[in-house]
mmCIF file of N, CA and C in Angstrom:
data_model
loop_
_atom_site.group_PDB
_atom_site.id
_atom_site.type_symbol
_atom_site.label_atom_id
_atom_site.label_comp_id
_atom_site.label_asym_id
_atom_site.label_seq_id
_atom_site.Cartn_x
_atom_site.Cartn_y
_atom_site.Cartn_z
ATOM 1 N N MET A 1 93.738 60.411 78.106
ATOM 2 C CA MET A 1 91.944 60.389 78.980
ATOM 3 C C MET A 1 91.422 61.894 78.131
ATOM 4 N N THR A 2 90.185 61.673 77.702
ATOM 5 C CA THR A 2 89.458 62.879 77.152
ATOM 6 C C THR A 2 88.247 62.935 78.140
ATOM 7 N N TYR A 3 88.036 64.476 78.443
ATOM 8 C CA TYR A 3 86.829 64.635 79.230
ATOM 9 C C TYR A 3 85.619 64.840 78.135
ATOM 10 N N LEU A 4 84.471 64.351 78.509
ATOM 11 C CA LEU A 4 83.486 64.438 77.144
ATOM 12 C C LEU A 4 82.368 65.575 77.161
ATOM 13 N N ASP A 5 82.562 66.283 78.349
ATOM 14 C CA ASP A 5 81.425 67.272 78.659
ATOM 15 C C ASP A 5 82.267 68.034 79.387
ATOM 16 N N SER A 6 81.679 69.587 79.499
ATOM 17 C CA SER A 6 81.907 70.580 80.361
ATOM 18 C C SER A 6 80.851 71.574 80.729
ATOM 19 N N LEU A 7 80.780 72.300 81.741
ATOM 20 C CA LEU A 7 79.625 72.758 82.824
ATOM 21 C C LEU A 7 80.399 74.367 83.265
ATOM 22 N N THR A 8 79.690 75.119 82.425
ATOM 23 C CA THR A 8 80.721 76.553 82.930
ATOM 24 C C THR A 8 79.178 77.338 83.472
ATOM 25 N N ASN A 9 78.109 76.980 83.319
ATOM 26 C CA ASN A 9 77.014 77.574 83.899
ATOM 27 C C ASN A 9 76.518 76.973 85.006
ATOM 28 N N VAL A 10 75.354 77.681 85.708
ATOM 29 C CA VAL A 10 74.981 77.246 86.854
ATOM 30 C C VAL A 10 74.249 75.615 86.628
ATOM 31 N N GLY A 11 74.176 74.655 87.202
ATOM 32 C CA GLY A 11 73.760 73.285 86.751
ATOM 33 C C GLY A 11 74.526 72.245 87.443
ATOM 34 N N THR A 12 74.168 71.002 87.095
ATOM 35 C CA THR A 12 74.698 69.809 86.904
ATOM 36 C C THR A 12 74.541 68.841 85.823
ATOM 37 N N LYS A 13 75.905 68.240 85.598
ATOM 38 C CA LYS A 13 75.962 67.443 84.662
ATOM 39 C C LYS A 13 76.686 65.927 84.933
ATOM 40 N N PRO A 14 76.628 65.150 84.153
ATOM 41 C CA PRO A 14 77.408 63.761 84.613
ATOM 42 C C PRO A 14 78.891 64.345 84.401
ATOM 43 N N ASN A 15 79.641 64.081 85.279
ATOM 44 C CA ASN A 15 81.433 64.086 84.915
ATOM 45 C C ASN A 15 82.064 62.756 84.665
ATOM 46 N N VAL A 16 82.050 62.587 83.347
ATOM 47 C CA VAL A 16 82.458 61.755 82.381
ATOM 48 C C VAL A 16 83.612 62.130 81.924
ATOM 49 N N PHE A 17 84.521 60.986 81.691
ATOM 50 C CA PHE A 17 85.953 60.478 80.963
ATOM 51 C C PHE A 17 85.773 59.156 80.370
ATOM 52 N N THR A 18 86.678 59.435 79.303
ATOM 53 C CA THR A 18 86.880 58.284 78.167
ATOM 54 C C THR A 18 88.520 58.465 78.230
ATOM 55 N N VAL A 19 88.971 56.787 78.500
ATOM 56 C CA VAL A 19 90.116 56.738 78.487
ATOM 57 C C VAL A 19 90.489 55.655 77.520
ATOM 58 N N ASP A 20 91.161 55.858 76.788
ATOM 59 C CA ASP A 20 91.567 55.189 75.570
ATOM 60 C C ASP A 20 92.843 54.160 76.007
ATOM 61 N N MET A 21 93.093 53.001 75.871
ATOM 62 C CA MET A 21 94.424 52.327 76.021
ATOM 63 C C MET A 21 94.959 52.431 74.861
ATOM 64 N N ASP A 22 96.572 52.038 74.589
ATOM 65 C CA ASP A 22 97.434 51.588 73.819
ATOM 66 C C ASP A 22 96.701 50.214 73.184
ATOM 67 N N THR A 23 95.904 49.651 73.038
ATOM 68 C CA THR A 23 95.414 48.423 72.940
ATOM 69 C C THR A 23 93.896 48.965 71.991
ATOM 70 N N THR A 24 93.683 48.065 70.954
ATOM 71 C CA THR A 24 92.674 48.240 70.657
ATOM 72 C C THR A 24 91.698 47.551 71.480
ATOM 73 N N ASN A 25 92.185 46.907 72.515
ATOM 74 C CA ASN A 25 90.737 46.067 72.913
ATOM 75 C C ASN A 25 90.075 46.350 74.299
ATOM 76 N N TYR A 26 90.513 47.737 74.754
ATOM 77 C CA TYR A 26 89.886 48.518 75.546
ATOM 78 C C TYR A 26 89.537 49.927 75.306
ATOM 79 N N HIS A 27 87.964 50.165 76.135
ATOM 80 C CA HIS A 27 87.850 51.428 75.660
ATOM 81 C C HIS A 27 86.934 51.663 76.916
ATOM 82 N N VAL A 28 87.423 52.422 77.933
ATOM 83 C CA VAL A 28 87.060 52.531 79.095
ATOM 84 C C VAL A 28 86.345 54.068 79.132
ATOM 85 N N THR A 29 85.006 53.782 80.075
ATOM 86 C CA THR A 29 84.191 55.339 80.427
ATOM 87 C C THR A 29 84.262 55.485 81.803
ATOM 88 N N ILE A 30 84.745 56.430 82.171
ATOM 89 C CA ILE A 30 84.935 56.429 84.087
ATOM 90 C C ILE A 30 84.205 57.364 84.267
ATOM 91 N N ASN A 31 82.767 57.002 85.356
ATOM 92 C CA ASN A 31 82.201 58.384 85.738
ATOM 93 C C ASN A 31 82.172 58.906 87.095
ATOM 94 N N PHE A 32 82.654 59.786 87.117
ATOM 95 C CA PHE A 32 83.129 60.443 88.791
ATOM 96 C C PHE A 32 81.776 61.178 89.176
ATOM 97 N N GLY A 33 80.941 60.569 89.012
ATOM 98 C CA GLY A 33 79.650 60.856 89.341
ATOM 99 C C GLY A 33 79.436 62.572 88.649
ATOM 100 N N ASP A 34 78.799 63.463 89.687
ATOM 101 C CA ASP A 34 77.994 64.886 88.857
ATOM 102 C C ASP A 34 79.059 66.186 89.014
ATOM 103 N N LEU A 35 79.240 66.437 88.256
ATOM 104 C CA LEU A 35 79.885 67.691 88.105
ATOM 105 C C LEU A 35 78.685 69.108 88.475
ATOM 106 N N THR A 36 79.199 69.656 89.507
ATOM 107 C CA THR A 36 78.114 71.008 89.551
ATOM 108 C C THR A 36 78.442 72.182 89.983
ATOM 109 N N VAL A 37 77.891 73.279 89.097
ATOM 110 C CA VAL A 37 78.650 74.448 89.156
ATOM 111 C C VAL A 37 77.557 75.191 89.797
ATOM 112 N N THR A 38 77.409 75.969 91.436
ATOM 113 C CA THR A 38 76.501 76.686 92.087
ATOM 114 C C THR A 38 76.684 78.077 91.694
ATOM 115 N N ARG A 39 75.866 78.852 91.832
ATOM 116 C CA ARG A 39 75.767 80.184 92.049
ATOM 117 C C ARG A 39 76.715 80.913 92.885
ATOM 118 N N LYS A 40 77.362 81.783 92.511
ATOM 119 C CA LYS A 40 78.294 82.499 93.226
ATOM 120 C C LYS A 40 77.664 83.398 93.949
ATOM 121 N N SER A 41 77.719 83.505 95.545
ATOM 122 C CA SER A 41 77.473 84.237 96.602
ATOM 123 C C SER A 41 78.231 85.164 96.615
ATOM 124 N N VAL A 42 77.524 86.716 96.538
ATOM 125 C CA VAL A 42 78.045 87.818 96.459
ATOM 126 C C VAL A 42 77.220 88.884 97.073
ATOM 127 N N VAL A 43 77.974 90.013 97.653
ATOM 128 C CA VAL A 43 77.736 91.037 98.521
ATOM 129 C C VAL A 43 77.649 92.054 97.506
ATOM 130 N N ILE A 44 76.474 93.017 97.033
ATOM 131 C CA ILE A 44 76.338 94.160 96.182
ATOM 132 C C ILE A 44 76.380 95.520 97.278
ATOM 133 N N THR A 45 77.469 96.197 97.068
ATOM 134 C CA THR A 45 77.786 97.635 97.326
ATOM 135 C C THR A 45 77.717 98.732 96.433
ATOM 136 N N ASP A 46 77.767 99.698 96.783
ATOM 137 C CA ASP A 46 77.748 100.830 96.257
ATOM 138 C C ASP A 46 78.710 101.104 95.214
ATOM 139 N N SER A 47 79.860 100.366 95.191
ATOM 140 C CA SER A 47 81.075 100.327 94.638
ATOM 141 C C SER A 47 80.738 99.370 93.371
ATOM 142 N N ASN A 48 80.188 98.546 93.384
ATOM 143 C CA ASN A 48 79.640 97.298 92.328
ATOM 144 C C ASN A 48 78.482 98.057 91.409
ATOM 145 N N VAL A 49 77.695 99.164 91.840
ATOM 146 C CA VAL A 49 76.768 99.356 90.829
ATOM 147 C C VAL A 49 77.108 100.816 90.150
ATOM 148 N N VAL A 50 76.690 100.746 89.116
ATOM 149 C CA VAL A 50 77.177 102.212 88.189
ATOM 150 C C VAL A 50 75.292 102.139 87.639
ATOM 151 N N TRP A 51 74.625 103.230 88.281
ATOM 152 C CA TRP A 51 73.118 103.802 87.413
ATOM 153 C C TRP A 51 73.701 104.363 86.332
ATOM 154 N N SER A 52 72.286 104.019 85.580
ATOM 155 C CA SER A 52 72.202 104.642 84.454
ATOM 156 C C SER A 52 71.706 106.661 84.257
ATOM 157 N N ASP A 53 71.171 106.867 85.736
ATOM 158 C CA ASP A 53 70.553 108.162 85.839
ATOM 159 C C ASP A 53 70.525 107.483 87.402
ATOM 160 N N THR A 54 70.500 109.006 88.004
ATOM 161 C CA THR A 54 70.677 109.086 89.390
ATOM 162 C C THR A 54 69.694 110.281 90.190
ATOM 163 N N SER A 55 69.482 111.029 88.897
ATOM 164 C CA SER A 55 68.376 112.077 88.956
ATOM 165 C C SER A 55 67.392 111.923 87.450
ATOM 166 N N PHE A 56 66.211 112.313 87.757
ATOM 167 C CA PHE A 56 65.146 112.745 86.750
ATOM 168 C C PHE A 56 64.270 114.172 86.877
ATOM 169 N N VAL A 57 63.666 114.656 85.988
ATOM 170 C CA VAL A 57 63.376 115.696 86.011
ATOM 171 C C VAL A 57 61.373 115.399 86.127
ATOM 172 N N TYR A 58 60.948 115.803 87.038
ATOM 173 C CA TYR A 58 59.486 115.520 87.107
ATOM 174 C C TYR A 58 58.867 115.528 85.387
ATOM 175 N N ASP A 59 58.225 115.026 85.355
ATOM 176 C CA ASP A 59 57.329 115.076 83.960
ATOM 177 C C ASP A 59 55.892 114.303 83.833
ATOM 178 N N GLY A 60 55.681 113.895 85.143
ATOM 179 C CA GLY A 60 54.712 112.786 85.155
ATOM 180 C C GLY A 60 54.504 111.189 85.048
ATOM 181 N N ALA A 61 55.812 111.016 84.728
ATOM 182 C CA ALA A 61 55.800 109.766 84.120
ATOM 183 C C ALA A 61 56.977 108.791 85.475
ATOM 184 N N ALA A 62 56.310 107.660 85.444
ATOM 185 C CA ALA A 62 57.360 106.800 86.346
ATOM 186 C C ALA A 62 58.408 106.660 85.662
ATOM 187 N N HIS A 63 59.518 106.930 86.848
ATOM 188 C CA HIS A 63 61.192 106.729 86.183
ATOM 189 C C HIS A 63 61.685 105.068 86.748
ATOM 190 N N CYS A 64 62.705 104.524 86.242
ATOM 191 C CA CYS A 64 63.477 103.812 86.862
ATOM 192 C C CYS A 64 64.987 103.629 86.028
ATOM 193 N N PRO A 65 66.111 103.517 86.884
ATOM 194 C CA PRO A 65 67.273 103.840 86.408
ATOM 195 C C PRO A 65 67.879 102.268 85.926
ATOM 196 N N ASP A 66 68.635 102.198 85.040
ATOM 197 C CA ASP A 66 69.042 100.873 84.563
ATOM 198 C C ASP A 66 70.409 100.735 85.223
ATOM 199 N N ALA A 67 70.639 99.958 85.520
ATOM 200 C CA ALA A 67 71.975 99.389 86.181
ATOM 201 C C ALA A 67 73.513 98.600 85.907
ATOM 202 N N THR A 68 74.121 98.711 85.799
ATOM 203 C CA THR A 68 75.410 97.899 85.589
ATOM 204 C C THR A 68 76.403 97.341 86.756
ATOM 205 N N ILE A 69 76.117 96.041 86.746
ATOM 206 C CA ILE A 69 76.736 95.402 88.125
ATOM 207 C C ILE A 69 77.889 94.774 87.770
ATOM 208 N N THR A 70 79.388 95.048 88.680
ATOM 209 C CA THR A 70 80.150 94.245 88.327
ATOM 210 C C THR A 70 80.685 93.550 89.408
ATOM 211 N N ILE A 71 81.062 92.315 89.308
ATOM 212 C CA ILE A 71 81.816 91.685 90.837
ATOM 213 C C ILE A 71 82.721 91.030 90.176
ATOM 214 N N ASP A 72 83.996 91.509 90.895
ATOM 215 C CA ASP A 72 85.033 90.972 90.559
ATOM 216 C C ASP A 72 85.758 90.793 89.175
ATOM 217 N N GLY A 73 84.906 91.874 88.460
ATOM 218 C CA GLY A 73 85.352 91.954 86.897
ATOM 219 C C GLY A 73 84.581 91.909 85.884
ATOM 220 N N VAL A 74 83.160 90.906 86.613
ATOM 221 C CA VAL A 74 82.286 90.099 85.699
ATOM 222 C C VAL A 74 81.356 91.038 85.908
ATOM 223 N N SER A 75 80.914 91.209 84.665
ATOM 224 C CA SER A 75 79.155 92.071 84.805
ATOM 225 C C SER A 75 78.121 91.142 84.923
ATOM 226 N N MET A 76 77.191 91.395 85.584
ATOM 227 C CA MET A 76 76.036 90.705 85.598
ATOM 228 C C MET A 76 75.121 90.745 84.428
ATOM 229 N N ASP A 77 74.763 90.022 84.171
ATOM 230 C CA ASP A 77 73.669 90.016 82.822
ATOM 231 C C ASP A 77 72.359 90.214 83.595
ATOM 232 N N PRO A 78 71.727 91.300 83.250
ATOM 233 C CA PRO A 78 70.251 92.002 83.544
ATOM 234 C C PRO A 78 69.077 91.192 83.008
ATOM 235 N N ALA A 79 69.528 90.520 81.781
ATOM 236 C CA ALA A 79 68.457 89.393 81.716
ATOM 237 C C ALA A 79 68.344 88.349 82.250
ATOM 238 N N SER A 80 69.294 87.536 83.077
ATOM 239 C CA SER A 80 69.554 86.232 83.638
ATOM 240 C C SER A 80 69.521 86.314 84.895
ATOM 241 N N ASP A 81 70.276 88.064 85.669
ATOM 242 C CA ASP A 81 70.778 87.799 87.195
ATOM 243 C C ASP A 81 70.078 88.232 87.832
ATOM 244 N N PHE A 82 69.594 89.606 87.268
ATOM 245 C CA PHE A 82 68.754 90.676 88.121
ATOM 246 C C PHE A 82 67.938 91.153 87.661
ATOM 247 N N SER A 83 66.929 91.763 88.596
ATOM 248 C CA SER A 83 65.797 92.765 87.913
ATOM 249 C C SER A 83 65.756 94.002 88.866
ATOM 250 N N ILE A 84 65.245 94.987 88.258
ATOM 251 C CA ILE A 84 65.234 96.463 89.096
ATOM 252 C C ILE A 84 63.773 96.655 89.521
ATOM 253 N N THR A 85 63.383 97.001 90.314
ATOM 254 C CA THR A 85 61.847 97.533 90.740
ATOM 255 C C THR A 85 62.091 98.890 91.154
ATOM 256 N N CYS A 86 61.243 99.553 91.085
ATOM 257 C CA CYS A 86 61.149 100.983 91.573
ATOM 258 C C CYS A 86 60.071 101.708 92.136
ATOM 259 N N SER A 87 60.461 102.209 93.246
ATOM 260 C CA SER A 87 58.730 102.808 93.779
ATOM 261 C C SER A 87 59.075 104.411 94.353
ATOM 262 N N ASP A 88 58.162 104.894 94.369
ATOM 263 C CA ASP A 88 58.079 106.308 94.825
ATOM 264 C C ASP A 88 58.678 106.986 93.946
ATOM 265 N N ASN A 89 58.716 106.462 92.448
ATOM 266 C CA ASN A 89 59.115 107.147 91.476
ATOM 267 C C ASN A 89 58.692 108.043 90.703
ATOM 268 N N VAL A 90 57.365 109.031 90.675
ATOM 269 C CA VAL A 90 56.842 109.645 90.026
ATOM 270 C C VAL A 90 56.820 110.955 90.435
ATOM 271 N N LYS A 91 56.699 111.294 91.656
ATOM 272 C CA LYS A 91 56.487 112.800 92.005
ATOM 273 C C LYS A 91 57.949 113.562 92.606
ATOM 274 N N ALA A 92 58.297 114.308 92.604
ATOM 275 C CA ALA A 92 58.930 115.105 92.865
ATOM 276 C C ALA A 92 59.140 115.808 93.947
ATOM 277 N N GLY A 93 60.264 115.714 94.830
ATOM 278 C CA GLY A 93 60.087 115.814 96.673
ATOM 279 C C GLY A 93 61.002 115.595 97.072
ATOM 280 N N GLU A 94 60.978 115.567 98.399
ATOM 281 C CA GLU A 94 62.455 115.410 99.396
ATOM 282 C C GLU A 94 62.693 113.994 99.363
ATOM 283 N N LYS A 95 61.295 113.333 99.086
ATOM 284 C CA LYS A 95 61.841 112.027 99.493
ATOM 285 C C LYS A 95 62.085 110.728 98.609
ATOM 286 N N SER A 96 63.429 110.342 98.514
ATOM 287 C CA SER A 96 64.419 110.013 97.579
ATOM 288 C C SER A 96 63.565 108.557 96.827
ATOM 289 N N ALA A 97 63.366 108.498 95.800
ATOM 290 C CA ALA A 97 62.762 107.307 94.746
ATOM 291 C C ALA A 97 63.847 106.188 94.982
ATOM 292 N N LEU A 98 63.081 104.943 95.290
ATOM 293 C CA LEU A 98 63.664 103.468 95.487
ATOM 294 C C LEU A 98 63.701 103.152 94.259
ATOM 295 N N ALA A 99 65.057 102.377 93.957
ATOM 296 C CA ALA A 99 65.592 101.240 93.090
ATOM 297 C C ALA A 99 65.841 99.918 93.406
ATOM 298 N N VAL A 100 65.127 98.940 93.561
ATOM 299 C CA VAL A 100 65.510 97.732 94.678
ATOM 300 C C VAL A 100 66.617 96.829 93.483
ATOM 301 N N VAL A 101 67.062 95.892 93.626
ATOM 302 C CA VAL A 101 67.717 95.082 92.732
ATOM 303 C C VAL A 101 67.223 93.909 93.208
ATOM 304 N N THR A 102 66.865 92.894 92.670
ATOM 305 C CA THR A 102 66.687 91.610 93.037
ATOM 306 C C THR A 102 67.443 90.528 92.184
ATOM 307 N N MET A 103 67.547 89.279 92.569
ATOM 308 C CA MET A 103 68.690 88.480 92.107
ATOM 309 C C MET A 103 67.147 87.765 91.394
ATOM 310 N N LYS A 104 67.442 86.894 90.188
ATOM 311 C CA LYS A 104 66.753 86.323 89.411
ATOM 312 C C LYS A 104 66.605 84.797 89.653
ATOM 313 N N GLU A 105 65.899 83.993 89.674
ATOM 314 C CA GLU A 105 66.227 82.197 89.847
ATOM 315 C C GLU A 105 66.725 81.972 88.492
ATOM 316 N N GLY A 106 67.658 81.097 88.619
ATOM 317 C CA GLY A 106 68.149 80.526 87.400
ATOM 318 C C GLY A 106 69.296 81.385 87.085
ATOM 319 N N GLY A 107 69.751 82.590 87.905
ATOM 320 C CA GLY A 107 71.146 83.216 87.346
ATOM 321 C C GLY A 107 71.879 82.700 88.207
ATOM 322 N N ASP A 108 73.407 83.437 87.483
ATOM 323 C CA ASP A 108 74.720 82.761 88.045
ATOM 324 C C ASP A 108 75.388 83.336 89.207
ATOM 325 N N PHE A 109 74.408 84.373 90.006
ATOM 326 C CA PHE A 109 74.686 84.976 91.371
ATOM 327 C C PHE A 109 73.772 84.667 92.098
ATOM 328 N N GLU A 110 74.134 84.682 93.375
ATOM 329 C CA GLU A 110 72.961 84.616 94.643
ATOM 330 C C GLU A 110 73.618 86.183 95.836
ATOM 331 N N PHE A 111 72.418 86.724 95.775
ATOM 332 C CA PHE A 111 72.654 87.948 96.849
ATOM 333 C C PHE A 111 71.981 88.649 97.718
ATOM 334 N N ALA A 112 71.515 89.015 98.433
ATOM 335 C CA ALA A 112 70.745 90.143 99.200
ATOM 336 C C ALA A 112 69.858 91.052 98.549
ATOM 337 N N ASP A 113 68.908 91.611 98.552
ATOM 338 C CA ASP A 113 68.300 93.163 97.748
ATOM 339 C C ASP A 113 69.423 94.016 98.029
ATOM 340 N N TYR A 114 69.282 94.518 97.133
ATOM 341 C CA TYR A 114 70.394 95.972 97.240
ATOM 342 C C TYR A 114 69.167 97.197 96.550
ATOM 343 N N ILE A 115 69.622 98.259 97.686
ATOM 344 C CA ILE A 115 68.443 98.959 97.460
ATOM 345 C C ILE A 115 69.486 100.450 96.836
ATOM 346 N N GLY A 116 68.734 101.078 96.306
ATOM 347 C CA GLY A 116 69.124 102.261 95.628
ATOM 348 C C GLY A 116 68.662 103.686 95.712
ATOM 349 N N ARG A 117 68.900 104.571 95.668
ATOM 350 C CA ARG A 117 68.152 105.539 95.764
ATOM 351 C C ARG A 117 68.171 106.744 94.965
ATOM 352 N N PHE A 118 67.265 107.199 94.046
ATOM 353 C CA PHE A 118 67.401 108.031 92.918
ATOM 354 C C PHE A 118 66.552 109.397 93.086
ATOM 355 N N SER A 119 66.694 110.398 92.642
ATOM 356 C CA SER A 119 65.765 111.604 92.840
ATOM 357 C C SER A 119 65.254 112.000 91.634
ATOM 358 N N ILE A 120 63.794 112.770 92.140
ATOM 359 C CA ILE A 120 62.669 113.433 91.009
ATOM 360 C C ILE A 120 63.018 114.558 91.221
ATOM 361 N N THR A 121 63.447 115.498 90.832
ATOM 362 C CA THR A 121 63.470 116.984 90.779
ATOM 363 C C THR A 121 62.308 117.694 90.134
ATOM 364 N N PRO A 122 61.789 118.724 91.020
ATOM 365 C CA PRO A 122 60.971 119.750 90.388
ATOM 366 C C PRO A 122 61.071 119.947 88.983
ATOM 367 N N ALA A 123 60.471 120.175 88.083
ATOM 368 C CA ALA A 123 60.664 120.295 86.332
ATOM 369 C C ALA A 123 60.389 122.084 86.688
ATOM 370 N N PRO A 124 61.313 122.826 85.664
ATOM 371 C CA PRO A 124 61.467 124.582 85.781
ATOM 372 C C PRO A 124 60.106 124.721 85.262
ATOM 373 N N VAL A 125 59.595 126.166 85.824
ATOM 374 C CA VAL A 125 58.562 126.706 85.622
ATOM 375 C C VAL A 125 58.863 127.816 84.996
ATOM 376 N N THR A 126 58.398 127.924 83.582
ATOM 377 C CA THR A 126 58.627 129.493 83.536
ATOM 378 C C THR A 126 57.109 130.426 83.277
ATOM 379 N N VAL A 127 57.214 131.303 83.625
ATOM 380 C CA VAL A 127 56.167 132.269 83.824
ATOM 381 C C VAL A 127 56.521 133.580 82.696
ATOM 382 N N THR A 128 55.092 133.650 82.100
ATOM 383 C CA THR A 128 55.450 135.043 81.058
ATOM 384 C C THR A 128 54.111 135.659 80.928
ATOM 385 N N ASP A 129 54.162 136.746 81.006
ATOM 386 C CA ASP A 129 53.423 138.079 81.288
ATOM 387 C C ASP A 129 52.690 137.975 79.652
ATOM 388 N N LYS A 130 51.478 137.664 79.455
ATOM 389 C CA LYS A 130 51.022 137.513 78.533
ATOM 390 C C LYS A 130 50.632 139.233 77.548
ATOM 391 N N ASN A 131 50.767 139.957 78.660
ATOM 392 C CA ASN A 131 50.599 141.332 78.204
ATOM 393 C C ASN A 131 52.146 142.369 77.484
ATOM 394 N N VAL A 132 53.198 141.276 77.590
ATOM 395 C CA VAL A 132 54.267 142.221 77.320
ATOM 396 C C VAL A 132 54.735 141.566 75.954
#
């Protein structure tokens, strides 16, 4: 029996096998319906996420860290599995900046939004006396 195709990414394909008999009189193809790979449903927690930065110094620009997310030893692909949107990410202050990880349609994982927090710290100020 020979399997004609495989499916390792999310999607659906016909599940077809070929059976070659010892005789030259028969060549049988069997279709067992569709083979479907679905998204893996996961829960993202703090232990799954490693942020590129958790603190930025105020410089007037918007900041948003990158993330590496690993589930059961498998790293999610930021190009196809998730996106990060940041808010409250310009001004320094006591309020934490937010980074929201959202699943992308067509990715290999299904999950609820995950919210991470990072900080914008005040820029250091140096005062010099021009008369010195």
